Short mmCIF file of C-alpha atoms in Angstrom, two decimals:
data_model
loop_
_atom_site.label_atom_id
_atom_site.label_comp_id
_atom_site.label_asym_id
_atom_site.label_seq_id
_atom_site.Cartn_x
_atom_site.Cartn_y
_atom_site.Cartn_z
CA MET P 28 -24.71 -5.56 11.64
CA GLU P 29 -21.48 -6.58 13.35
CA GLN P 30 -20.58 -4.74 16.56
CA ARG P 31 -17.60 -2.68 15.34
CA VAL P 32 -16.53 0.66 13.89
CA SER P 33 -14.58 0.74 10.62
CA LEU P 34 -13.95 4.43 9.95
CA VAL P 35 -14.17 7.77 11.74
CA THR P 36 -14.12 10.82 9.44
CA LEU P 37 -13.25 14.20 10.92
CA GLY P 38 -14.59 17.24 9.10
CA VAL P 39 -11.79 19.81 8.93
CA SER P 40 -11.65 23.44 7.88
CA ASP P 41 -8.10 23.26 6.47
CA LEU P 42 -7.04 19.83 5.22
CA SER P 43 -3.34 20.70 4.92
CA ARG P 44 -3.20 22.05 8.48
CA ALA P 45 -5.09 19.05 9.88
CA ARG P 46 -2.88 16.60 7.99
CA ALA P 47 0.28 18.34 9.24
CA PHE P 48 -1.02 18.14 12.83
CA TYR P 49 -1.67 14.39 12.70
CA GLU P 50 1.62 13.77 10.92
CA ALA P 51 3.36 15.77 13.69
CA LEU P 52 1.85 13.24 16.11
CA GLY P 53 3.72 10.56 14.15
CA TRP P 54 0.77 9.26 12.09
CA THR P 55 1.51 8.20 8.50
CA THR P 56 -0.66 8.18 5.39
CA GLY P 57 -0.35 7.02 1.84
CA ALA P 58 -2.36 10.01 0.58
CA ALA P 59 -0.77 12.22 -2.05
CA PRO P 60 -0.20 15.88 -1.10
CA ASP P 61 -3.11 17.03 -3.31
CA ASP P 62 -5.64 14.31 -2.36
CA ASP P 63 -8.95 15.70 -1.08
CA VAL P 64 -9.21 13.12 1.71
CA VAL P 65 -6.47 11.77 3.96
CA PHE P 66 -6.73 8.28 5.45
CA PHE P 67 -4.72 7.03 8.44
CA GLN P 68 -4.70 3.33 9.35
CA THR P 69 -5.24 3.22 13.11
CA GLY P 70 -4.97 -0.35 14.30
CA GLY P 71 -8.04 -2.20 13.10
CA MET P 72 -9.85 0.89 11.87
CA ILE P 73 -9.28 4.07 9.86
CA VAL P 74 -9.41 7.78 10.70
CA ALA P 75 -10.05 10.08 7.74
CA LEU P 76 -9.73 13.85 7.34
CA TRP P 77 -12.06 15.53 4.84
CA ASP P 78 -13.37 19.01 4.12
CA ARG P 79 -16.01 19.84 6.76
CA ALA P 80 -18.57 21.31 4.31
CA ARG P 81 -18.24 18.36 1.94
CA LEU P 82 -18.58 15.91 4.84
CA ALA P 83 -21.75 17.66 6.08
CA GLU P 84 -23.26 17.62 2.58
CA ASP P 85 -22.32 13.97 2.05
CA SER P 86 -23.77 13.06 5.47
CA GLY P 87 -27.02 14.97 4.88
CA VAL P 88 -26.65 17.26 7.92
CA GLU P 89 -26.64 21.01 8.61
CA ASP P 90 -23.25 22.21 9.78
CA GLY P 91 -24.00 24.41 12.79
CA ARG P 92 -20.22 24.73 13.47
CA GLY P 93 -20.82 23.61 17.04
CA TRP P 94 -19.38 20.61 18.78
CA GLY P 95 -20.88 17.49 17.22
CA GLY P 96 -21.30 15.57 20.47
CA VAL P 97 -18.41 13.17 19.75
CA THR P 98 -15.13 12.72 21.62
CA LEU P 99 -12.49 10.37 20.29
CA ALA P 100 -10.38 8.35 22.70
CA TYR P 101 -6.86 6.96 22.71
CA ASN P 102 -6.31 4.45 25.50
CA VAL P 103 -2.80 3.75 26.77
CA ARG P 104 -1.13 1.28 29.11
CA SER P 105 -0.04 3.62 31.94
CA PRO P 106 -0.52 7.08 33.45
CA GLY P 107 3.00 7.98 32.30
CA GLU P 108 1.98 7.21 28.73
CA VAL P 109 -0.96 9.64 29.11
CA ASP P 110 1.52 12.35 30.10
CA ALA P 111 3.82 11.54 27.17
CA VAL P 112 1.02 11.55 24.57
CA VAL P 113 -0.32 14.87 25.85
CA GLU P 114 3.14 16.40 25.53
CA GLU P 115 3.39 15.07 21.95
CA ALA P 116 0.02 16.65 21.17
CA ARG P 117 1.05 19.92 22.80
CA ALA P 118 4.26 19.99 20.72
CA ALA P 119 2.21 19.32 17.57
CA GLY P 120 0.05 22.39 18.31
CA ALA P 121 -2.92 20.91 20.16
CA THR P 122 -4.92 22.87 22.70
CA ILE P 123 -4.95 21.01 26.02
CA ALA P 124 -8.56 21.12 27.25
CA ARG P 125 -7.90 19.07 30.37
CA GLU P 126 -4.43 18.41 31.76
CA PRO P 127 -3.56 14.85 32.83
CA ALA P 128 -5.07 13.93 36.21
CA PRO P 129 -6.72 11.10 38.13
CA THR P 130 -10.36 10.54 37.14
CA PHE P 131 -13.56 9.97 39.10
CA TRP P 132 -13.78 6.45 37.58
CA GLY P 133 -10.38 5.33 38.90
CA GLY P 134 -8.21 5.96 35.88
CA TYR P 135 -5.99 8.77 34.66
CA SER P 136 -6.76 10.93 31.63
CA ALA P 137 -6.49 14.21 29.76
CA VAL P 138 -8.13 15.82 26.73
CA PHE P 139 -6.55 17.66 23.81
CA LEU P 140 -8.21 19.41 20.88
CA ASP P 141 -6.90 19.09 17.32
CA PRO P 142 -6.71 22.23 15.13
CA ASP P 143 -10.42 21.93 14.24
CA GLY P 144 -11.52 21.44 17.84
CA HIS P 145 -12.07 17.66 17.71
CA PRO P 146 -11.57 16.45 21.28
CA TRP P 147 -9.32 13.46 21.98
CA GLU P 148 -9.32 11.89 25.41
CA VAL P 149 -6.03 10.18 26.26
CA ALA P 150 -6.81 7.68 28.99
CA HIS P 151 -5.37 4.93 31.13
CA ASN P 152 -8.13 2.65 32.38
CA PRO P 153 -6.59 0.08 34.73
CA HIS P 154 -9.53 -2.28 34.11
CA TRP P 155 -9.19 -2.49 30.30
CA ARG P 156 -6.65 -4.64 28.47
CA ILE P 157 -4.67 -3.23 25.55
CA GLY P 158 -3.28 -5.73 23.07
CA ALA P 159 0.09 -5.52 21.34
CA ASP P 160 -1.75 -4.16 18.27
CA GLY P 161 -3.43 -1.40 20.34
CA SER P 162 -6.81 -3.12 20.45
CA VAL P 163 -8.82 -2.50 23.61
CA THR P 164 -10.74 -5.24 25.42
CA LEU P 165 -13.39 -4.68 28.06
CA PRO P 166 -13.15 -6.73 31.28
CA ASP P 167 -15.16 -9.95 31.51
#
């Protein structure tokens, strides 16, 4: 198995609401308005939105409605970009779980929650390189 991730699927309670939220962040999709799954190309991978109950059934898990132990991350090139992305998320209707601030690991980050409570960390890590295409590279 190659060391990579191809797709992250978020189980959502209201597909139209979730789609509108991500589109308000500026994300685009080729999905038709009545499609039952919405795919967003995100650099070299894909983020999908799908009905939470159908995702649980398809994944063979019980949906306890609790946090699934996963936080998504969006790394940026500067602390100012963290601030700007958090304000975009706030304007789109996100709940800000942690306001932008310096971190214990030497960076700067914040966390917002999408309408279904999926946490997104927005982070500037001064030790990581971000390519023109948004790809992230760990230090040597």
